[in-house]
Short mmCIF file of N, CA and C in Angstrom, two decimals:
data_model
loop_
_atom_site.label_atom_id
_atom_site.label_comp_id
_atom_site.label_asym_id
_atom_site.label_seq_id
_atom_site.Cartn_x
_atom_site.Cartn_y
_atom_site.Cartn_z
N MET A 1069 0.82 -1.20 0.00
CA MET A 1069 0.00 0.00 0.00
C MET A 1069 0.86 1.26 0.00
N ILE A 1070 1.92 1.26 0.81
CA ILE A 1070 2.80 2.43 0.88
C ILE A 1070 3.51 2.63 -0.46
N LYS A 1071 3.92 1.53 -1.10
CA LYS A 1071 4.59 1.64 -2.39
C LYS A 1071 3.66 2.27 -3.43
N LYS A 1072 2.40 1.89 -3.41
CA LYS A 1072 1.44 2.46 -4.36
C LYS A 1072 1.25 3.96 -4.10
N LEU A 1073 1.15 4.33 -2.84
CA LEU A 1073 1.01 5.75 -2.50
C LEU A 1073 2.23 6.55 -2.92
N LEU A 1074 3.41 5.98 -2.71
CA LEU A 1074 4.64 6.67 -3.14
C LEU A 1074 4.69 6.80 -4.66
N ALA A 1075 4.29 5.74 -5.35
CA ALA A 1075 4.29 5.78 -6.82
C ALA A 1075 3.30 6.84 -7.32
N VAL A 1076 2.11 6.88 -6.76
CA VAL A 1076 1.12 7.88 -7.16
C VAL A 1076 1.63 9.28 -6.83
N GLY A 1077 2.22 9.45 -5.65
CA GLY A 1077 2.77 10.75 -5.26
C GLY A 1077 3.86 11.21 -6.20
N LEU A 1078 4.75 10.30 -6.57
CA LEU A 1078 5.83 10.62 -7.50
C LEU A 1078 5.27 11.00 -8.87
N LEU A 1079 4.29 10.24 -9.33
CA LEU A 1079 3.66 10.53 -10.61
C LEU A 1079 3.00 11.91 -10.59
N LEU A 1080 2.29 12.24 -9.53
CA LEU A 1080 1.66 13.55 -9.42
C LEU A 1080 2.69 14.67 -9.39
N CYS A 1081 3.80 14.45 -8.73
CA CYS A 1081 4.88 15.45 -8.70
C CYS A 1081 5.44 15.68 -10.10
N LEU A 1082 5.67 14.61 -10.83
CA LEU A 1082 6.20 14.73 -12.19
C LEU A 1082 5.22 15.46 -13.11
N VAL A 1083 3.95 15.14 -13.00
CA VAL A 1083 2.93 15.83 -13.80
C VAL A 1083 2.91 17.31 -13.42
N GLY A 1084 2.98 17.60 -12.14
CA GLY A 1084 2.99 18.99 -11.68
C GLY A 1084 4.17 19.76 -12.23
N VAL A 1085 5.36 19.17 -12.19
CA VAL A 1085 6.56 19.82 -12.72
C VAL A 1085 6.41 20.07 -14.22
N ALA A 1086 5.88 19.09 -14.93
CA ALA A 1086 5.69 19.25 -16.38
C ALA A 1086 4.71 20.38 -16.67
N LEU A 1087 3.62 20.46 -15.93
CA LEU A 1087 2.65 21.54 -16.15
C LEU A 1087 3.24 22.91 -15.85
N VAL A 1088 4.01 23.00 -14.80
CA VAL A 1088 4.64 24.28 -14.47
C VAL A 1088 5.57 24.71 -15.60
N GLN A 1089 6.35 23.77 -16.13
CA GLN A 1089 7.27 24.10 -17.22
C GLN A 1089 6.52 24.55 -18.46
N VAL A 1090 5.44 23.86 -18.80
CA VAL A 1090 4.68 24.22 -20.00
C VAL A 1090 4.11 25.62 -19.85
N PHE A 1091 3.47 25.90 -18.73
CA PHE A 1091 2.85 27.20 -18.57
C PHE A 1091 3.86 28.31 -18.30
N ALA A 1092 4.98 27.99 -17.71
CA ALA A 1092 6.01 29.00 -17.44
C ALA A 1092 6.67 29.45 -18.73
N GLU A 1093 6.79 28.55 -19.71
CA GLU A 1093 7.46 28.88 -20.95
C GLU A 1093 6.54 29.57 -21.96
N LYS A 1094 5.25 29.52 -21.75
CA LYS A 1094 4.31 30.10 -22.70
C LYS A 1094 4.35 31.62 -22.64
N ASP A 1095 4.56 32.22 -23.79
CA ASP A 1095 4.56 33.68 -23.90
C ASP A 1095 3.11 34.13 -24.01
N PRO A 1096 2.63 34.96 -23.10
CA PRO A 1096 1.22 35.37 -23.12
C PRO A 1096 0.85 36.20 -24.34
N ASN A 1097 1.82 36.73 -25.07
CA ASN A 1097 1.54 37.53 -26.26
C ASN A 1097 1.42 36.68 -27.52
N VAL A 1098 1.79 35.41 -27.43
CA VAL A 1098 1.74 34.51 -28.58
C VAL A 1098 0.46 33.71 -28.50
N GLY A 1099 -0.27 33.66 -29.61
CA GLY A 1099 -1.53 32.92 -29.60
C GLY A 1099 -2.08 32.71 -30.99
N ALA A 1100 -3.37 32.38 -31.03
CA ALA A 1100 -4.03 32.07 -32.29
C ALA A 1100 -5.16 33.04 -32.61
N SER A 1101 -5.26 34.11 -31.84
CA SER A 1101 -6.34 35.08 -32.02
C SER A 1101 -5.83 36.34 -32.72
N VAL A 1102 -6.76 37.06 -33.32
CA VAL A 1102 -6.42 38.34 -33.94
C VAL A 1102 -5.79 39.24 -32.88
N GLY A 1103 -4.65 39.83 -33.23
CA GLY A 1103 -3.92 40.70 -32.31
C GLY A 1103 -2.78 40.00 -31.59
N ASP A 1104 -2.77 38.68 -31.63
CA ASP A 1104 -1.69 37.91 -31.00
C ASP A 1104 -0.49 37.83 -31.92
N GLN A 1105 0.68 37.71 -31.34
CA GLN A 1105 1.89 37.39 -32.09
C GLN A 1105 1.72 35.95 -32.58
N ALA A 1106 1.93 35.70 -33.85
CA ALA A 1106 1.78 34.36 -34.40
C ALA A 1106 2.88 33.44 -33.88
N TYR A 1107 2.52 32.21 -33.57
CA TYR A 1107 3.50 31.22 -33.11
C TYR A 1107 4.54 31.02 -34.21
N ASP A 1108 5.81 31.12 -33.85
CA ASP A 1108 6.90 31.00 -34.82
C ASP A 1108 7.28 29.54 -35.00
N PHE A 1109 6.86 28.96 -36.09
CA PHE A 1109 7.15 27.55 -36.35
C PHE A 1109 8.38 27.39 -37.23
N ASP A 1110 8.93 26.20 -37.22
CA ASP A 1110 10.07 25.82 -38.05
C ASP A 1110 9.70 24.48 -38.67
N LEU A 1111 9.35 24.49 -39.97
CA LEU A 1111 8.85 23.29 -40.63
C LEU A 1111 9.62 23.03 -41.92
N ALA A 1112 9.57 21.78 -42.36
CA ALA A 1112 10.19 21.40 -43.62
C ALA A 1112 9.27 21.71 -44.78
N LEU A 1113 9.86 22.21 -45.85
CA LEU A 1113 9.14 22.38 -47.10
C LEU A 1113 9.05 21.02 -47.79
N LEU A 1114 8.17 20.90 -48.74
CA LEU A 1114 8.06 19.67 -49.52
C LEU A 1114 9.40 19.35 -50.18
N SER A 1115 10.18 20.37 -50.49
CA SER A 1115 11.51 20.20 -51.11
C SER A 1115 12.55 19.66 -50.12
N GLY A 1116 12.24 19.75 -48.80
CA GLY A 1116 13.18 19.28 -47.79
C GLY A 1116 13.85 20.41 -47.03
N ASP A 1117 13.85 21.62 -47.58
CA ASP A 1117 14.43 22.78 -46.89
C ASP A 1117 13.57 23.15 -45.68
N GLN A 1118 14.19 23.79 -44.70
CA GLN A 1118 13.48 24.24 -43.50
C GLN A 1118 13.05 25.70 -43.67
N VAL A 1119 11.90 26.04 -43.11
CA VAL A 1119 11.37 27.40 -43.16
C VAL A 1119 10.86 27.78 -41.79
N LYS A 1120 11.16 29.02 -41.38
CA LYS A 1120 10.61 29.56 -40.14
C LYS A 1120 9.66 30.70 -40.52
N LEU A 1121 8.58 30.80 -39.79
CA LEU A 1121 7.65 31.90 -40.04
C LEU A 1121 8.37 33.24 -39.88
N SER A 1122 9.23 33.35 -38.88
CA SER A 1122 9.94 34.61 -38.63
C SER A 1122 10.88 35.00 -39.78
N ASP A 1123 11.20 34.07 -40.68
CA ASP A 1123 12.00 34.40 -41.85
C ASP A 1123 11.29 35.41 -42.75
N TYR A 1124 9.97 35.51 -42.59
CA TYR A 1124 9.17 36.36 -43.46
C TYR A 1124 8.78 37.69 -42.80
N ARG A 1125 9.42 38.03 -41.68
CA ARG A 1125 9.14 39.31 -41.03
C ARG A 1125 9.42 40.42 -42.04
N GLY A 1126 8.58 41.44 -42.04
CA GLY A 1126 8.71 42.51 -43.01
C GLY A 1126 7.84 42.30 -44.23
N LYS A 1127 7.16 41.15 -44.30
CA LYS A 1127 6.30 40.83 -45.43
C LYS A 1127 4.97 40.31 -44.90
N LYS A 1128 3.89 40.61 -45.60
CA LYS A 1128 2.59 40.04 -45.25
C LYS A 1128 2.62 38.55 -45.57
N VAL A 1129 2.01 37.75 -44.68
CA VAL A 1129 2.04 36.29 -44.85
C VAL A 1129 0.65 35.71 -44.66
N ILE A 1130 0.30 34.80 -45.55
CA ILE A 1130 -0.92 34.01 -45.41
C ILE A 1130 -0.47 32.61 -45.01
N VAL A 1131 -0.91 32.14 -43.85
CA VAL A 1131 -0.61 30.78 -43.40
C VAL A 1131 -1.91 29.99 -43.49
N ASN A 1132 -1.90 28.98 -44.34
CA ASN A 1132 -3.11 28.19 -44.60
C ASN A 1132 -2.87 26.74 -44.19
N PHE A 1133 -3.72 26.23 -43.29
CA PHE A 1133 -3.64 24.82 -42.86
C PHE A 1133 -4.63 24.01 -43.69
N TRP A 1134 -4.15 22.89 -44.28
CA TRP A 1134 -4.95 22.12 -45.20
C TRP A 1134 -4.54 20.64 -45.18
N ALA A 1135 -5.32 19.81 -45.87
CA ALA A 1135 -5.00 18.39 -46.05
C ALA A 1135 -5.55 17.94 -47.40
N THR A 1136 -4.96 16.91 -47.97
CA THR A 1136 -5.39 16.44 -49.29
C THR A 1136 -6.78 15.82 -49.26
N TRP A 1137 -7.21 15.34 -48.12
CA TRP A 1137 -8.53 14.71 -48.01
C TRP A 1137 -9.64 15.71 -47.72
N CYS A 1138 -9.30 16.97 -47.58
CA CYS A 1138 -10.25 18.03 -47.24
C CYS A 1138 -10.83 18.64 -48.52
N GLY A 1139 -12.11 18.40 -48.77
CA GLY A 1139 -12.76 18.91 -49.97
C GLY A 1139 -12.68 20.42 -50.13
N PRO A 1140 -13.05 21.20 -49.09
CA PRO A 1140 -12.94 22.66 -49.23
C PRO A 1140 -11.50 23.13 -49.47
N CYS A 1141 -10.53 22.39 -48.93
CA CYS A 1141 -9.12 22.75 -49.17
C CYS A 1141 -8.80 22.61 -50.66
N LYS A 1142 -9.30 21.53 -51.25
CA LYS A 1142 -9.07 21.29 -52.69
C LYS A 1142 -9.68 22.41 -53.52
N ASP A 1143 -10.83 22.93 -53.06
CA ASP A 1143 -11.50 23.99 -53.80
C ASP A 1143 -10.72 25.30 -53.75
N GLU A 1144 -10.11 25.62 -52.62
CA GLU A 1144 -9.47 26.93 -52.48
C GLU A 1144 -8.03 26.97 -53.00
N MET A 1145 -7.37 25.83 -53.08
CA MET A 1145 -5.94 25.87 -53.45
C MET A 1145 -5.68 26.45 -54.85
N PRO A 1146 -6.52 26.16 -55.85
CA PRO A 1146 -6.30 26.84 -57.15
C PRO A 1146 -6.48 28.35 -57.05
N GLU A 1147 -7.41 28.80 -56.21
CA GLU A 1147 -7.61 30.24 -56.00
C GLU A 1147 -6.35 30.85 -55.37
N MET A 1148 -5.78 30.13 -54.41
CA MET A 1148 -4.55 30.61 -53.76
C MET A 1148 -3.41 30.65 -54.77
N GLN A 1149 -3.36 29.68 -55.68
CA GLN A 1149 -2.31 29.67 -56.69
C GLN A 1149 -2.41 30.91 -57.58
N LEU A 1150 -3.62 31.23 -58.02
CA LEU A 1150 -3.82 32.42 -58.85
C LEU A 1150 -3.41 33.69 -58.09
N TYR A 1151 -3.80 33.76 -56.82
CA TYR A 1151 -3.44 34.91 -56.00
C TYR A 1151 -1.92 35.01 -55.83
N TYR A 1152 -1.30 33.87 -55.60
CA TYR A 1152 0.16 33.83 -55.43
C TYR A 1152 0.86 34.32 -56.70
N GLU A 1153 0.39 33.88 -57.85
CA GLU A 1153 1.00 34.30 -59.11
C GLU A 1153 0.93 35.82 -59.30
N ASP A 1154 -0.17 36.40 -58.83
CA ASP A 1154 -0.34 37.85 -59.00
C ASP A 1154 0.37 38.69 -57.94
N TYR A 1155 0.53 38.15 -56.72
CA TYR A 1155 1.01 38.98 -55.61
C TYR A 1155 2.20 38.39 -54.83
N LYS A 1156 2.91 37.43 -55.39
CA LYS A 1156 3.99 36.79 -54.62
C LYS A 1156 5.11 37.75 -54.23
N ASP A 1157 5.24 38.88 -54.89
CA ASP A 1157 6.25 39.86 -54.49
C ASP A 1157 5.82 40.68 -53.28
N GLU A 1158 4.51 40.69 -53.00
CA GLU A 1158 3.97 41.48 -51.90
C GLU A 1158 3.52 40.64 -50.71
N VAL A 1159 3.08 39.41 -50.98
CA VAL A 1159 2.50 38.55 -49.95
C VAL A 1159 3.04 37.14 -50.13
N GLU A 1160 3.43 36.52 -49.02
CA GLU A 1160 3.88 35.12 -49.07
C GLU A 1160 2.72 34.22 -48.63
N ILE A 1161 2.55 33.13 -49.32
CA ILE A 1161 1.58 32.11 -48.93
C ILE A 1161 2.37 30.91 -48.45
N LEU A 1162 2.06 30.46 -47.23
CA LEU A 1162 2.66 29.25 -46.68
C LEU A 1162 1.52 28.26 -46.45
N ALA A 1163 1.46 27.24 -47.27
CA ALA A 1163 0.41 26.23 -47.18
C ALA A 1163 0.93 25.08 -46.31
N VAL A 1164 0.39 24.99 -45.10
CA VAL A 1164 0.88 24.02 -44.12
C VAL A 1164 -0.01 22.78 -44.15
N ASN A 1165 0.54 21.71 -44.69
CA ASN A 1165 -0.20 20.46 -44.75
C ASN A 1165 -0.19 19.77 -43.40
N ILE A 1166 -1.35 19.34 -42.94
CA ILE A 1166 -1.47 18.62 -41.67
C ILE A 1166 -1.01 17.19 -41.93
N THR A 1167 0.29 17.02 -42.02
CA THR A 1167 0.91 15.76 -42.43
C THR A 1167 0.64 14.64 -41.43
N SER A 1168 0.35 15.00 -40.18
CA SER A 1168 0.06 13.96 -39.19
C SER A 1168 -1.25 13.23 -39.51
N SER A 1169 -2.09 13.82 -40.38
CA SER A 1169 -3.33 13.15 -40.78
C SER A 1169 -3.37 12.95 -42.30
N ASP A 1170 -2.23 13.00 -42.93
CA ASP A 1170 -2.12 12.86 -44.38
C ASP A 1170 -0.91 11.97 -44.66
N THR A 1171 -0.58 11.78 -45.92
CA THR A 1171 0.65 11.06 -46.25
C THR A 1171 1.48 11.92 -47.19
N LEU A 1172 2.78 11.78 -47.08
CA LEU A 1172 3.68 12.54 -47.94
C LEU A 1172 3.41 12.22 -49.42
N GLU A 1173 3.14 10.97 -49.71
CA GLU A 1173 2.84 10.56 -51.09
C GLU A 1173 1.60 11.29 -51.63
N ASN A 1174 0.55 11.38 -50.81
CA ASN A 1174 -0.66 12.08 -51.24
C ASN A 1174 -0.39 13.56 -51.46
N VAL A 1175 0.40 14.15 -50.58
CA VAL A 1175 0.73 15.57 -50.71
C VAL A 1175 1.50 15.82 -52.00
N GLU A 1176 2.52 15.02 -52.26
CA GLU A 1176 3.32 15.19 -53.47
C GLU A 1176 2.47 15.06 -54.73
N LYS A 1177 1.61 14.05 -54.77
CA LYS A 1177 0.74 13.85 -55.94
C LYS A 1177 -0.22 15.02 -56.12
N PHE A 1178 -0.80 15.47 -55.02
CA PHE A 1178 -1.77 16.56 -55.06
C PHE A 1178 -1.12 17.85 -55.55
N VAL A 1179 0.04 18.17 -55.02
CA VAL A 1179 0.75 19.41 -55.39
C VAL A 1179 1.18 19.35 -56.85
N GLU A 1180 1.66 18.20 -57.29
CA GLU A 1180 2.08 18.04 -58.68
C GLU A 1180 0.89 18.17 -59.63
N ALA A 1181 -0.21 17.51 -59.30
CA ALA A 1181 -1.41 17.55 -60.15
C ALA A 1181 -1.97 18.97 -60.24
N GLY A 1182 -1.94 19.71 -59.14
CA GLY A 1182 -2.47 21.07 -59.13
C GLY A 1182 -1.49 22.11 -59.60
N GLN A 1183 -0.23 21.71 -59.79
CA GLN A 1183 0.84 22.62 -60.21
C GLN A 1183 0.94 23.83 -59.29
N PHE A 1184 0.88 23.56 -57.99
CA PHE A 1184 0.98 24.63 -57.00
C PHE A 1184 2.44 24.99 -56.80
N THR A 1185 2.73 26.29 -56.90
CA THR A 1185 4.12 26.74 -56.83
C THR A 1185 4.44 27.50 -55.54
N TYR A 1186 3.42 27.80 -54.73
CA TYR A 1186 3.69 28.46 -53.46
C TYR A 1186 4.24 27.43 -52.49
N PRO A 1187 4.94 27.88 -51.44
CA PRO A 1187 5.59 26.94 -50.52
C PRO A 1187 4.59 26.02 -49.81
N ILE A 1188 4.89 24.73 -49.86
CA ILE A 1188 4.10 23.71 -49.17
C ILE A 1188 4.94 23.21 -48.00
N LEU A 1189 4.42 23.41 -46.79
CA LEU A 1189 5.12 23.00 -45.59
C LEU A 1189 4.47 21.75 -45.02
N LEU A 1190 5.28 20.92 -44.38
CA LEU A 1190 4.80 19.65 -43.82
C LEU A 1190 4.75 19.75 -42.30
N ASP A 1191 3.54 19.72 -41.77
CA ASP A 1191 3.34 19.85 -40.33
C ASP A 1191 3.34 18.47 -39.68
N GLU A 1192 4.53 17.94 -39.50
CA GLU A 1192 4.67 16.65 -38.82
C GLU A 1192 4.77 16.84 -37.32
N ASN A 1193 4.92 18.10 -36.87
CA ASN A 1193 5.08 18.42 -35.45
C ASN A 1193 3.79 18.90 -34.80
N ARG A 1194 2.68 18.86 -35.53
CA ARG A 1194 1.37 19.26 -35.02
C ARG A 1194 1.34 20.73 -34.60
N ILE A 1195 1.95 21.57 -35.44
CA ILE A 1195 1.94 23.01 -35.21
C ILE A 1195 0.51 23.55 -35.24
N PHE A 1196 -0.34 22.87 -36.01
CA PHE A 1196 -1.73 23.32 -36.11
C PHE A 1196 -2.40 23.44 -34.74
N ALA A 1197 -1.94 22.66 -33.77
CA ALA A 1197 -2.52 22.73 -32.42
C ALA A 1197 -2.23 24.08 -31.77
N TYR A 1198 -1.05 24.65 -32.02
CA TYR A 1198 -0.71 25.97 -31.47
C TYR A 1198 -1.62 27.06 -32.05
N TYR A 1199 -2.09 26.81 -33.27
CA TYR A 1199 -2.98 27.76 -33.93
C TYR A 1199 -4.46 27.43 -33.69
N GLU A 1200 -4.69 26.44 -32.84
CA GLU A 1200 -6.05 26.03 -32.46
C GLU A 1200 -6.92 25.73 -33.67
N VAL A 1201 -6.33 25.01 -34.64
CA VAL A 1201 -7.05 24.64 -35.85
C VAL A 1201 -7.88 23.39 -35.55
N LEU A 1202 -9.18 23.54 -35.65
CA LEU A 1202 -10.10 22.42 -35.45
C LEU A 1202 -10.77 22.02 -36.75
N ASN A 1203 -10.96 22.98 -37.65
CA ASN A 1203 -11.59 22.73 -38.95
C ASN A 1203 -10.66 23.22 -40.05
N MET A 1204 -10.75 22.55 -41.19
CA MET A 1204 -9.93 22.97 -42.32
C MET A 1204 -10.82 23.28 -43.51
N PRO A 1205 -10.30 24.15 -44.36
CA PRO A 1205 -9.06 24.90 -44.20
C PRO A 1205 -9.20 26.00 -43.15
N ALA A 1206 -8.08 26.34 -42.57
CA ALA A 1206 -7.99 27.45 -41.62
C ALA A 1206 -6.85 28.34 -42.09
N THR A 1207 -7.13 29.63 -42.19
CA THR A 1207 -6.15 30.55 -42.76
C THR A 1207 -5.93 31.73 -41.82
N PHE A 1208 -4.66 32.08 -41.66
CA PHE A 1208 -4.25 33.20 -40.81
C PHE A 1208 -3.55 34.23 -41.68
N PHE A 1209 -3.93 35.48 -41.50
CA PHE A 1209 -3.33 36.59 -42.22
C PHE A 1209 -2.45 37.33 -41.23
N ILE A 1210 -1.14 37.35 -41.51
CA ILE A 1210 -0.15 37.84 -40.56
C ILE A 1210 0.54 39.07 -41.13
N ASN A 1211 0.65 40.11 -40.30
CA ASN A 1211 1.25 41.36 -40.78
C ASN A 1211 2.78 41.30 -40.77
N GLU A 1212 3.38 42.39 -41.17
CA GLU A 1212 4.84 42.46 -41.31
C GLU A 1212 5.59 42.28 -39.99
N GLU A 1213 4.92 42.51 -38.87
CA GLU A 1213 5.55 42.35 -37.55
C GLU A 1213 5.28 40.97 -36.95
N GLY A 1214 4.57 40.12 -37.68
CA GLY A 1214 4.29 38.77 -37.19
C GLY A 1214 3.04 38.66 -36.33
N VAL A 1215 2.17 39.66 -36.41
CA VAL A 1215 0.94 39.67 -35.62
C VAL A 1215 -0.23 39.21 -36.50
N ILE A 1216 -1.11 38.39 -35.93
CA ILE A 1216 -2.27 37.89 -36.66
C ILE A 1216 -3.27 39.04 -36.85
N SER A 1217 -3.56 39.37 -38.11
CA SER A 1217 -4.51 40.43 -38.44
C SER A 1217 -5.91 39.89 -38.65
N ALA A 1218 -6.01 38.65 -39.14
CA ALA A 1218 -7.31 38.04 -39.39
C ALA A 1218 -7.15 36.53 -39.39
N ARG A 1219 -8.28 35.87 -39.12
CA ARG A 1219 -8.33 34.41 -39.13
C ARG A 1219 -9.61 34.02 -39.86
N HIS A 1220 -9.51 33.04 -40.75
CA HIS A 1220 -10.68 32.60 -41.52
C HIS A 1220 -10.73 31.08 -41.54
N GLU A 1221 -11.88 30.53 -41.23
CA GLU A 1221 -12.09 29.08 -41.35
C GLU A 1221 -13.03 28.84 -42.52
N GLY A 1222 -12.66 27.89 -43.36
CA GLY A 1222 -13.44 27.59 -44.55
C GLY A 1222 -12.68 28.01 -45.79
N PRO A 1223 -13.19 27.63 -46.96
CA PRO A 1223 -12.48 27.93 -48.21
C PRO A 1223 -12.53 29.42 -48.53
N LEU A 1224 -11.47 29.87 -49.21
CA LEU A 1224 -11.35 31.26 -49.63
C LEU A 1224 -11.33 31.35 -51.15
N THR A 1225 -11.88 32.41 -51.67
CA THR A 1225 -11.80 32.70 -53.10
C THR A 1225 -10.71 33.75 -53.30
N TYR A 1226 -10.38 34.00 -54.54
CA TYR A 1226 -9.38 35.02 -54.88
C TYR A 1226 -9.78 36.37 -54.29
N SER A 1227 -11.04 36.76 -54.49
CA SER A 1227 -11.47 38.07 -53.99
C SER A 1227 -11.46 38.13 -52.47
N MET A 1228 -11.77 37.04 -51.80
CA MET A 1228 -11.70 37.01 -50.34
C MET A 1228 -10.26 37.16 -49.87
N LEU A 1229 -9.34 36.46 -50.53
CA LEU A 1229 -7.92 36.60 -50.19
C LEU A 1229 -7.49 38.06 -50.34
N ASP A 1230 -7.87 38.65 -51.45
CA ASP A 1230 -7.49 40.04 -51.71
C ASP A 1230 -8.07 40.98 -50.65
N ASN A 1231 -9.30 40.74 -50.27
CA ASN A 1231 -9.96 41.56 -49.25
C ASN A 1231 -9.24 41.47 -47.91
N TYR A 1232 -8.94 40.25 -47.49
CA TYR A 1232 -8.23 40.06 -46.21
C TYR A 1232 -6.84 40.69 -46.25
N VAL A 1233 -6.11 40.46 -47.33
CA VAL A 1233 -4.74 40.99 -47.42
C VAL A 1233 -4.74 42.51 -47.40
N ASN A 1234 -5.71 43.12 -48.06
CA ASN A 1234 -5.79 44.59 -48.07
C ASN A 1234 -6.11 45.17 -46.72
N LYS A 1235 -6.63 44.35 -45.81
CA LYS A 1235 -6.96 44.82 -44.46
C LYS A 1235 -5.88 44.51 -43.43
N ILE A 1236 -4.82 43.85 -43.85
CA ILE A 1236 -3.73 43.54 -42.91
C ILE A 1236 -3.12 44.83 -42.42
N LYS A 1237 -3.03 44.94 -41.09
CA LYS A 1237 -2.46 46.14 -40.47
C LYS A 1237 -1.18 45.80 -39.77
#
């Protein structure tokens, strides 16, 4: 009985220490809401190169979470491609594939078939959880200082993208 109590006590202490570390390290200014500093991720591109969100400071950024099995995602990606072709010098699009619920093979086939040229990132680290993504597609519009200006859930059209980008502050 004493051994069980000691084991439970030790387990509770370890859980407590872990919780303190998680909450102590969290920056209260970083979040997933409009006005929050966007979480700075470091993810691999489909090409294998690494990309950090902070690499794009000084530029407007669209961060879009998607998956190949998501019907609305399939609908909006050609719209994003058209927008990227027209505005890639002014706005960066980072399409973050939820790779933990997809396969690399499906992503490669989908990107090749759609001839998407904007950066495709692979979220194998579940970064989408930091952005509180529950439904896809989910898109974040981030200003030049790395602050979230707008958040949109659901598919976007070219004109919607343009409207959101023009309102980035």
